[in-house]
Amino acid sequence: MFTSINPATGEAGATFAALDDDAIEAALTRAEAAFRSWRASDIAQRTALLTAIADRFEANKRHLAETATKEMGKTLASAIAEVEKCIAGFRHYADKGPGYLAPIETKTASGRAVGHWLPLGPILAVMPWNFPYWQVVRWLAPTILAGNVGLLKHASLTQGCAALIQQMVSAAGAPDGLFQNLPIKSDKVSRIIADTRVAAVTLTGSEGAGAKVAEAAGRALKKVVLELGGSDPFIVMPSADLDKAVATAVKARVQNAGQSCICAKRMIVHADVYDAFLDKFTAAMLAVKIGDPMEDGVEMGPLSSVEQRDTVLEQVERAVADGATLAGGAKIERDGAWMEAGVLTHVHPDADFAQEEIFGPVAMVFRADDIDAAIALANDVPFGLGSSVWTSDQAEIDRFVRDIESGMTAVNQLLASTPEAPFGGVKLSGHGRELGPWGLHEFMNLKAVMLAD
């Protein structure tokens, strides 16, 4: 049994029954049957379904957003924005699908080779609570377009959101079994991965969960895509627009209450502008408006759960005990999962907590004497998901793009995912890519057809 808990109040909400082994077996049987049919569908059918699902999300935008806010605490404004991104994601693949799936032709010594993009089968997705719709849609939309079918294991916290996604897809006219939400515990995942009817698996989550899923997929010799944790650097150089950099840094750290893989978590600031940046940034972080996530103008609601809030507070306590200086970042004494936004300075880069991902609204700020030191600090963690760099010097931009070990770099802007661009990381942040044609092709068979002239 799963129970939704409103992190703003601590109150229990809806309950959802977990599937037993017989129900899981029935779901896998339906998925196999659905794939046999859907794999033969034409591109027009697939793109029409994607458009219809987008229409259902559009028609139910407010209800979807309110459910997310009540289940995991993000502000209603950000939940609405998330649903709108999902709508854009479905429409992107509906619009670009024919081009993404066009055959690839090349000359050979004896004639031609034509690469055809063909589906693989049922794809299992293990998804987190922090973006309960978008994380699913950026896998589901290309899954439908590819001619695959989807099985979703969503986070325990957001079973209401998972059920709504199922409703939207079904209401759009999807064939039975094309997409199935599986309310299951994590201990059922390995069995599903091992099942011969499942073709591949994708996971967004912690590196620990990623290692377990990758191990299970490896034993079954199945393709796996992993989008894991991040401790993204936000580098500010002397030529940057300082006020814009500060405003973006605050947003990058407190959006979703700091619970995003690509939130900027480590501010690395050149010595020439360090003091000015730190003063402005600290003042802005301490002024973040915290309150009821349903209210207009609130910048940050609670964290997703009391457990997640307490994990962040424990990391902060270790930092202070190690000699770091803390501004803000305290527990807010009220029902629910509340804490202040905070700033840590005088952090030793090699400290245990500095090598971890702080999945909450607390930033670490580091001083760098030059660009070499900034890049060294940026790379001095086991993660490599995203990064942001702030400079008007093209030579510096070129260095950052070449030398920062990350899957993505934003230049003078907030790093964000978009349906058109590849999304993913290196090092312990995972492997494989989502979104654009890259995410679509991850779970397709590029079949080479050899033709004589």
Short mmCIF file of C-alpha atoms in Angstrom, two decimals:
data_model
loop_
_atom_site.label_atom_id
_atom_site.label_comp_id
_atom_site.label_asym_id
_atom_site.label_seq_id
_atom_site.Cartn_x
_atom_site.Cartn_y
_atom_site.Cartn_z
CA MET A 1 0.00 0.00 0.00
CA PHE A 2 1.18 3.51 -0.86
CA THR A 3 -0.09 6.64 0.93
CA SER A 4 0.40 10.17 -0.35
CA ILE A 5 1.65 12.57 2.33
CA ASN A 6 1.32 16.32 1.80
CA PRO A 7 4.80 17.63 2.73
CA ALA A 8 3.38 21.09 3.42
CA THR A 9 1.17 19.79 6.24
CA GLY A 10 2.24 16.24 7.02
CA GLU A 11 -1.34 15.09 6.38
CA ALA A 12 -2.09 11.76 4.71
CA GLY A 13 -3.99 11.77 1.42
CA ALA A 14 -4.96 9.11 -1.10
CA THR A 15 -3.86 5.49 -0.83
CA PHE A 16 -2.89 3.16 -3.66
CA ALA A 17 -2.76 -0.63 -3.59
CA ALA A 18 0.53 -2.26 -4.59
CA LEU A 19 0.46 -4.88 -7.33
CA ASP A 20 1.02 -8.49 -6.31
CA ASP A 21 2.96 -11.02 -8.39
CA ASP A 22 -0.13 -12.16 -10.31
CA ALA A 23 -0.97 -8.58 -11.28
CA ILE A 24 2.62 -7.97 -12.42
CA GLU A 25 2.47 -11.10 -14.56
CA ALA A 26 -0.79 -9.92 -16.12
CA ALA A 27 0.76 -6.52 -16.87
CA LEU A 28 3.73 -8.11 -18.61
CA THR A 29 1.39 -10.28 -20.68
CA ARG A 30 -0.57 -7.19 -21.74
CA ALA A 31 2.64 -5.34 -22.59
CA GLU A 32 3.85 -8.18 -24.81
CA ALA A 33 0.53 -8.32 -26.63
CA ALA A 34 0.40 -4.55 -27.05
CA PHE A 35 3.92 -4.49 -28.50
CA ARG A 36 3.10 -7.11 -31.14
CA SER A 37 0.40 -4.77 -32.43
CA TRP A 38 1.94 -1.33 -31.82
CA ARG A 39 5.29 -2.19 -33.42
CA ALA A 40 3.44 -2.50 -36.76
CA SER A 41 1.66 0.86 -36.40
CA ASP A 42 2.59 3.59 -38.84
CA ILE A 43 4.16 6.90 -37.89
CA ALA A 44 0.90 8.78 -38.44
CA GLN A 45 -0.83 6.64 -35.79
CA ARG A 46 1.96 7.22 -33.30
CA THR A 47 2.17 10.97 -33.78
CA ALA A 48 -1.64 11.27 -33.63
CA LEU A 49 -1.63 9.51 -30.26
CA LEU A 50 1.12 11.80 -28.96
CA THR A 51 -0.96 14.83 -29.98
CA ALA A 52 -4.05 13.38 -28.30
CA ILE A 53 -2.13 12.79 -25.05
CA ALA A 54 -0.83 16.36 -25.17
CA ASP A 55 -4.42 17.55 -25.55
CA ARG A 56 -5.45 15.56 -22.46
CA PHE A 57 -2.60 17.08 -20.44
CA GLU A 58 -3.66 20.54 -21.65
CA ALA A 59 -7.28 19.98 -20.66
CA ASN A 60 -6.31 18.74 -17.18
CA LYS A 61 -3.36 21.03 -16.52
CA ARG A 62 -4.60 22.52 -13.26
CA HIS A 63 -5.61 19.17 -11.75
CA LEU A 64 -2.31 17.57 -12.71
CA ALA A 65 -0.36 20.47 -11.21
CA GLU A 66 -2.31 20.53 -7.95
CA THR A 67 -1.77 16.81 -7.48
CA ALA A 68 1.99 17.21 -7.89
CA THR A 69 2.07 20.08 -5.39
CA LYS A 70 0.11 18.11 -2.82
CA GLU A 71 2.26 14.99 -3.24
CA MET A 72 5.80 16.41 -3.34
CA GLY A 73 5.61 20.07 -2.35
CA LYS A 74 6.70 22.08 -5.39
CA THR A 75 5.00 25.43 -5.87
CA LEU A 76 1.84 25.37 -7.93
CA ALA A 77 3.41 27.76 -10.44
CA SER A 78 6.33 25.40 -11.00
CA ALA A 79 3.98 22.41 -11.21
CA ILE A 80 1.95 24.16 -13.91
CA ALA A 81 5.19 24.94 -15.75
CA GLU A 82 6.15 21.26 -15.52
CA VAL A 83 2.85 20.16 -17.07
CA GLU A 84 3.33 22.72 -19.83
CA LYS A 85 6.77 21.28 -20.53
CA CYS A 86 5.18 17.83 -20.81
CA ILE A 87 2.70 19.16 -23.35
CA ALA A 88 5.58 20.64 -25.34
CA GLY A 89 7.43 17.32 -25.11
CA PHE A 90 4.56 15.30 -26.55
CA ARG A 91 4.01 17.85 -29.31
CA HIS A 92 7.73 17.95 -30.11
CA TYR A 93 7.87 14.22 -30.82
CA ALA A 94 4.57 14.37 -32.71
CA ASP A 95 5.99 17.10 -34.94
CA LYS A 96 9.55 15.82 -35.35
CA GLY A 97 8.77 12.09 -35.35
CA PRO A 98 8.82 11.46 -39.11
CA GLY A 99 12.22 13.13 -39.43
CA TYR A 100 13.69 11.34 -36.43
CA LEU A 101 12.64 7.96 -37.82
CA ALA A 102 13.67 8.53 -41.42
CA PRO A 103 15.99 5.80 -42.76
CA ILE A 104 19.71 6.58 -43.00
CA GLU A 105 21.37 5.73 -46.31
CA THR A 106 25.05 5.47 -47.17
CA LYS A 107 27.13 4.13 -50.06
CA THR A 108 29.09 0.87 -49.70
CA ALA A 109 31.70 -0.79 -51.88
CA SER A 110 29.06 -3.07 -53.38
CA GLY A 111 25.97 -0.87 -53.31
CA ARG A 112 24.04 0.83 -50.52
CA ALA A 113 23.38 0.34 -46.83
CA VAL A 114 20.14 1.67 -45.40
CA GLY A 115 19.68 1.97 -41.63
CA HIS A 116 16.09 1.50 -40.45
CA TRP A 117 14.97 2.52 -36.96
CA LEU A 118 12.90 -0.32 -35.48
CA PRO A 119 11.35 -0.77 -32.01
CA LEU A 120 12.79 -3.08 -29.35
CA GLY A 121 9.82 -4.02 -27.15
CA PRO A 122 8.45 -3.16 -23.71
CA ILE A 123 10.66 -0.64 -21.88
CA LEU A 124 10.67 -0.39 -18.09
CA ALA A 125 11.13 3.09 -16.58
CA VAL A 126 12.04 3.60 -12.92
CA MET A 127 11.29 7.23 -12.17
CA PRO A 128 11.71 9.67 -9.23
CA TRP A 129 9.37 12.06 -7.45
CA ASN A 130 11.04 15.43 -8.07
CA PHE A 131 9.53 16.05 -11.52
CA PRO A 132 6.75 13.47 -11.37
CA TYR A 133 5.35 14.21 -14.85
CA TRP A 134 8.30 15.49 -16.89
CA GLN A 135 10.66 12.68 -15.88
CA VAL A 136 8.09 10.22 -17.19
CA VAL A 137 7.14 12.13 -20.33
CA ARG A 138 10.70 12.56 -21.56
CA TRP A 139 10.84 8.74 -21.67
CA LEU A 140 7.21 8.00 -22.57
CA ALA A 141 6.86 10.29 -25.60
CA PRO A 142 9.83 8.78 -27.50
CA THR A 143 8.75 5.29 -26.35
CA ILE A 144 5.38 5.72 -28.05
CA LEU A 145 6.96 7.25 -31.16
CA ALA A 146 9.48 4.41 -31.44
CA GLY A 147 6.75 1.76 -31.56
CA ASN A 148 7.75 0.45 -28.13
CA VAL A 149 5.43 0.09 -25.13
CA GLY A 150 6.01 1.40 -21.63
CA LEU A 151 5.98 0.04 -18.08
CA LEU A 152 6.33 2.65 -15.32
CA LYS A 153 7.61 2.05 -11.80
CA HIS A 154 7.12 5.47 -10.21
CA ALA A 155 8.31 6.74 -6.84
CA SER A 156 6.33 5.84 -3.74
CA LEU A 157 5.73 9.53 -2.96
CA THR A 158 3.98 10.32 -6.25
CA GLN A 159 1.60 7.47 -6.95
CA GLY A 160 -1.23 9.94 -7.52
CA CYS A 161 0.74 11.57 -10.32
CA ALA A 162 1.52 8.15 -11.80
CA ALA A 163 -2.16 7.20 -11.80
CA LEU A 164 -3.05 10.46 -13.54
CA ILE A 165 -0.51 9.84 -16.31
CA GLN A 166 -2.16 6.45 -16.88
CA GLN A 167 -5.54 8.17 -17.06
CA MET A 168 -4.32 10.76 -19.57
CA VAL A 169 -2.83 8.12 -21.89
CA SER A 170 -5.89 5.90 -21.71
CA ALA A 171 -8.28 8.82 -22.28
CA ALA A 172 -6.29 9.77 -25.38
CA GLY A 173 -7.19 6.43 -26.96
CA ALA A 174 -4.01 4.42 -26.42
CA PRO A 175 -4.38 0.69 -27.09
CA ASP A 176 -4.67 -1.52 -24.02
CA GLY A 177 -1.25 -2.29 -22.60
CA LEU A 178 0.62 0.41 -24.52
CA PHE A 179 1.43 2.22 -21.27
CA GLN A 180 0.95 0.72 -17.83
CA ASN A 181 1.59 2.26 -14.44
CA LEU A 182 2.87 -0.39 -12.03
CA PRO A 183 2.40 0.58 -8.36
CA ILE A 184 5.16 -1.67 -7.01
CA LYS A 185 7.93 -1.57 -4.43
CA SER A 186 11.56 -1.43 -5.47
CA ASP A 187 12.13 -5.08 -4.60
CA LYS A 188 10.02 -6.09 -7.62
CA VAL A 189 12.16 -4.24 -10.16
CA SER A 190 14.91 -6.81 -10.68
CA ARG A 191 12.38 -9.52 -11.46
CA ILE A 192 10.75 -7.37 -14.12
CA ILE A 193 14.10 -6.48 -15.68
CA ALA A 194 14.98 -10.18 -15.86
CA ASP A 195 11.72 -11.09 -17.59
CA THR A 196 12.35 -11.96 -21.24
CA ARG A 197 9.36 -9.85 -22.33
CA VAL A 198 11.09 -6.65 -21.18
CA ALA A 199 13.58 -5.29 -23.72
CA ALA A 200 15.38 -2.53 -21.82
CA VAL A 201 15.28 -0.27 -18.78
CA THR A 202 15.79 3.40 -17.99
CA LEU A 203 16.21 4.95 -14.56
CA THR A 204 16.38 8.46 -13.17
CA GLY A 205 17.44 8.54 -9.54
CA SER A 206 20.35 8.13 -7.14
CA GLU A 207 23.63 6.49 -8.04
CA GLY A 208 22.80 3.69 -5.57
CA ALA A 209 19.53 2.89 -7.33
CA GLY A 210 21.28 3.21 -10.68
CA ALA A 211 23.92 0.68 -9.71
CA LYS A 212 21.27 -1.86 -8.68
CA VAL A 213 19.28 -1.43 -11.89
CA ALA A 214 22.42 -1.53 -14.04
CA GLU A 215 23.51 -4.73 -12.28
CA ALA A 216 20.15 -6.37 -12.96
CA ALA A 217 20.19 -5.20 -16.58
CA GLY A 218 23.75 -6.43 -16.99
CA ARG A 219 22.86 -9.90 -15.76
CA ALA A 220 20.06 -9.97 -18.34
CA LEU A 221 22.25 -8.39 -21.06
CA LYS A 222 19.76 -5.58 -21.60
CA LYS A 223 20.25 -1.97 -22.61
CA VAL A 224 20.06 0.53 -19.76
CA VAL A 225 20.04 4.34 -19.66
CA LEU A 226 20.86 6.02 -16.34
CA GLU A 227 20.32 9.65 -15.33
CA LEU A 228 21.69 9.88 -11.81
CA GLY A 229 22.80 12.50 -9.32
CA GLY A 230 24.61 15.74 -9.90
CA SER A 231 26.56 18.38 -8.01
CA ASP A 232 26.56 20.97 -10.76
CA PRO A 233 29.08 23.83 -10.72
CA PHE A 234 27.96 27.40 -11.37
CA ILE A 235 31.08 29.33 -12.36
CA VAL A 236 31.20 33.13 -12.26
CA MET A 237 34.08 34.99 -13.91
CA PRO A 238 34.99 38.72 -13.66
CA SER A 239 33.39 39.63 -17.01
CA ALA A 240 30.00 38.20 -16.02
CA ASP A 241 26.85 40.27 -15.56
CA LEU A 242 26.98 39.89 -11.79
CA ASP A 243 23.39 40.84 -10.97
CA LYS A 244 22.01 38.46 -13.58
CA ALA A 245 24.36 35.71 -12.39
CA VAL A 246 23.23 36.17 -8.77
CA ALA A 247 19.53 36.14 -9.66
CA THR A 248 19.97 33.01 -11.76
CA ALA A 249 22.10 31.31 -9.12
CA VAL A 250 19.35 31.77 -6.53
CA LYS A 251 16.73 30.37 -8.88
CA ALA A 252 19.03 27.51 -9.83
CA ARG A 253 19.51 26.58 -6.19
CA VAL A 254 15.99 26.93 -4.77
CA GLN A 255 13.78 25.88 -7.66
CA ASN A 256 11.92 22.73 -6.67
CA ALA A 257 13.31 23.40 -3.15
CA GLY A 258 16.74 22.49 -4.48
CA GLN A 259 15.56 19.00 -5.43
CA SER A 260 16.70 18.75 -9.01
CA CYS A 261 19.59 16.81 -10.49
CA ILE A 262 20.61 19.87 -12.51
CA CYS A 263 20.18 22.45 -9.78
CA ALA A 264 23.37 24.48 -9.43
CA LYS A 265 24.77 23.22 -6.14
CA ARG A 266 28.35 24.57 -6.05
CA MET A 267 28.95 28.26 -6.80
CA ILE A 268 32.56 28.69 -7.94
CA VAL A 269 33.42 32.39 -8.10
CA HIS A 270 36.55 34.12 -9.35
CA ALA A 271 38.45 35.91 -6.57
CA ASP A 272 38.01 39.30 -8.27
CA VAL A 273 34.23 39.20 -7.86
CA TYR A 274 33.89 36.71 -5.00
CA ASP A 275 33.05 39.17 -2.22
CA ALA A 276 30.54 41.11 -4.30
CA PHE A 277 28.86 37.91 -5.51
CA LEU A 278 28.75 36.37 -2.04
CA ASP A 279 27.17 39.45 -0.45
CA LYS A 280 24.45 39.70 -3.10
CA PHE A 281 23.86 35.95 -3.30
CA THR A 282 23.60 35.44 0.46
CA ALA A 283 21.18 38.33 0.85
CA ALA A 284 19.01 37.00 -1.97
CA MET A 285 19.01 33.43 -0.62
CA LEU A 286 17.97 34.61 2.84
CA ALA A 287 15.19 36.67 1.27
CA VAL A 288 13.62 33.74 -0.63
CA LYS A 289 9.88 33.74 0.04
CA ILE A 290 8.96 30.42 1.65
CA GLY A 291 5.35 29.47 2.22
CA ASP A 292 2.25 27.59 1.12
CA PRO A 293 3.16 26.20 -2.31
CA MET A 294 -0.40 26.76 -3.50
CA GLU A 295 -0.11 30.54 -3.02
CA ASP A 296 0.93 32.99 -5.73
CA GLY A 297 4.33 34.60 -5.29
CA VAL A 298 5.82 31.86 -3.11
CA GLU A 299 9.31 30.99 -4.34
CA MET A 300 9.87 27.83 -2.32
CA GLY A 301 7.61 25.34 -0.60
CA PRO A 302 8.55 22.41 1.62
CA LEU A 303 10.91 19.64 0.66
CA SER A 304 9.34 16.44 -0.60
CA SER A 305 9.30 14.69 2.77
CA VAL A 306 10.47 15.03 6.34
CA GLU A 307 13.04 12.33 5.63
CA GLN A 308 14.50 14.28 2.70
CA ARG A 309 14.55 17.52 4.74
CA ASP A 310 16.34 15.77 7.59
CA THR A 311 18.92 14.31 5.20
CA VAL A 312 19.81 17.81 4.02
CA LEU A 313 19.95 19.14 7.58
CA GLU A 314 22.34 16.32 8.53
CA GLN A 315 24.63 17.26 5.64
CA VAL A 316 24.58 20.88 6.78
CA GLU A 317 25.41 19.86 10.35
CA ARG A 318 28.42 17.87 9.12
CA ALA A 319 29.59 20.86 7.10
CA VAL A 320 29.45 23.20 10.09
CA ALA A 321 31.20 20.64 12.28
CA ASP A 322 33.97 20.51 9.65
CA GLY A 323 34.49 24.28 9.87
CA ALA A 324 32.11 25.64 7.24
CA THR A 325 30.17 28.85 7.85
CA LEU A 326 26.39 28.67 7.45
CA ALA A 327 23.94 31.46 6.68
CA GLY A 328 20.30 30.40 6.88
CA GLY A 329 19.64 26.74 6.16
CA ALA A 330 17.80 26.04 9.42
CA LYS A 331 14.85 23.78 10.09
CA ILE A 332 11.53 25.64 10.17
CA GLU A 333 9.49 24.47 13.16
CA ARG A 334 6.08 23.66 11.73
CA ASP A 335 4.24 20.58 10.53
CA GLY A 336 5.62 19.29 7.27
CA ALA A 337 9.05 19.21 5.64
CA TRP A 338 10.18 22.81 5.94
CA MET A 339 13.61 24.44 6.03
CA GLU A 340 15.25 27.72 5.06
CA ALA A 341 17.38 28.32 2.02
CA GLY A 342 21.02 28.48 3.06
CA VAL A 343 24.60 29.28 2.02
CA LEU A 344 27.76 27.42 3.09
CA THR A 345 31.17 29.09 2.80
CA HIS A 346 34.69 28.14 3.95
CA VAL A 347 34.03 24.63 2.67
CA HIS A 348 36.98 22.31 2.11
CA PRO A 349 36.47 20.75 -1.35
CA ASP A 350 37.72 17.35 -0.18
CA ALA A 351 35.32 17.06 2.75
CA ASP A 352 32.92 14.13 2.54
CA PHE A 353 29.81 16.31 2.38
CA ALA A 354 31.39 18.49 -0.33
CA GLN A 355 31.73 15.41 -2.52
CA GLU A 356 28.05 14.54 -2.09
CA GLU A 357 24.94 15.85 -3.78
CA ILE A 358 23.00 18.19 -1.48
CA PHE A 359 19.44 17.59 -2.67
CA GLY A 360 17.93 20.61 -1.00
CA PRO A 361 18.08 24.43 -0.94
CA VAL A 362 21.61 24.89 0.43
CA ALA A 363 24.44 26.18 -1.77
CA MET A 364 28.19 25.82 -1.30
CA VAL A 365 30.26 28.83 -2.42
CA PHE A 366 33.95 28.48 -3.37
CA ARG A 367 36.61 31.02 -4.32
CA ALA A 368 38.79 30.37 -7.40
CA ASP A 369 41.91 32.37 -8.19
CA ASP A 370 41.77 31.81 -11.95
CA ILE A 371 40.08 29.79 -14.66
CA ASP A 372 42.33 26.78 -14.09
CA ALA A 373 41.35 26.66 -10.42
CA ALA A 374 37.66 27.07 -11.32
CA ILE A 375 37.76 24.14 -13.74
CA ALA A 376 39.69 22.00 -11.25
CA LEU A 377 37.05 22.68 -8.58
CA ALA A 378 34.23 22.02 -11.04
CA ASN A 379 35.67 18.61 -11.88
CA ASP A 380 36.64 17.68 -8.31
CA VAL A 381 33.49 15.64 -7.58
CA PRO A 382 32.41 12.19 -8.77
CA PHE A 383 29.46 13.65 -10.70
CA GLY A 384 29.28 15.11 -14.20
CA LEU A 385 25.70 16.00 -15.09
CA GLY A 386 25.35 19.73 -15.83
CA SER A 387 27.23 22.98 -15.42
CA SER A 388 26.68 26.72 -15.84
CA VAL A 389 29.34 29.27 -16.74
CA TRP A 390 29.09 33.05 -16.58
CA THR A 391 31.54 35.06 -18.66
CA SER A 392 31.58 37.34 -21.70
CA ASP A 393 35.04 36.12 -22.73
CA GLN A 394 34.81 33.71 -25.68
CA ALA A 395 38.17 32.15 -24.93
CA GLU A 396 36.95 31.31 -21.42
CA ILE A 397 33.73 29.85 -22.81
CA ASP A 398 35.75 27.63 -25.13
CA ARG A 399 37.86 26.40 -22.20
CA PHE A 400 34.80 25.61 -20.10
CA VAL A 401 33.07 23.72 -22.92
CA ARG A 402 36.21 21.69 -23.59
CA ASP A 403 37.40 21.02 -20.05
CA ILE A 404 34.43 20.79 -17.68
CA GLU A 405 33.54 17.13 -17.22
CA SER A 406 29.78 17.23 -17.67
CA GLY A 407 27.11 16.16 -20.10
CA MET A 408 25.72 19.70 -20.43
CA THR A 409 26.95 23.28 -20.09
CA ALA A 410 24.76 26.39 -20.03
CA VAL A 411 26.45 29.67 -20.95
CA ASN A 412 25.12 32.79 -19.19
CA GLN A 413 21.75 31.19 -18.54
CA LEU A 414 19.92 28.75 -16.30
CA LEU A 415 20.55 25.12 -17.21
CA ALA A 416 17.27 23.41 -18.06
CA SER A 417 16.14 20.39 -20.04
CA THR A 418 14.33 20.95 -23.32
CA PRO A 419 12.77 18.46 -25.75
CA GLU A 420 15.15 19.46 -28.54
CA ALA A 421 18.52 18.93 -26.81
CA PRO A 422 20.30 15.82 -25.48
CA PHE A 423 20.08 15.36 -21.71
CA GLY A 424 22.42 13.24 -19.61
CA GLY A 425 25.75 13.07 -17.86
CA VAL A 426 29.11 11.38 -17.38
CA LYS A 427 31.01 9.89 -14.43
CA LEU A 428 28.63 8.90 -11.60
CA SER A 429 25.87 10.98 -13.17
CA GLY A 430 25.09 8.09 -15.49
CA HIS A 431 25.26 7.25 -19.16
CA GLY A 432 23.04 7.42 -22.21
CA ARG A 433 20.95 10.37 -23.32
CA GLU A 434 17.32 11.42 -23.18
CA LEU A 435 15.35 13.84 -25.39
CA GLY A 436 15.67 14.86 -29.02
CA PRO A 437 16.48 12.12 -31.52
CA TRP A 438 19.19 10.85 -29.16
CA GLY A 439 16.74 9.77 -26.47
CA LEU A 440 14.45 8.22 -29.07
CA HIS A 441 17.24 6.19 -30.66
CA GLU A 442 18.58 4.85 -27.32
CA PHE A 443 15.84 2.21 -27.31
CA MET A 444 15.62 1.37 -31.00
CA ASN A 445 17.24 -1.20 -33.25
CA LEU A 446 19.22 0.46 -36.03
CA LYS A 447 18.91 -2.34 -38.56
CA ALA A 448 21.31 -2.26 -41.49
CA VAL A 449 19.78 -3.35 -44.81
CA MET A 450 22.40 -4.09 -47.49
CA LEU A 451 21.33 -3.42 -51.07
CA ALA A 452 23.17 -4.05 -54.32
CA ASP A 453 23.21 -1.34 -56.99
#
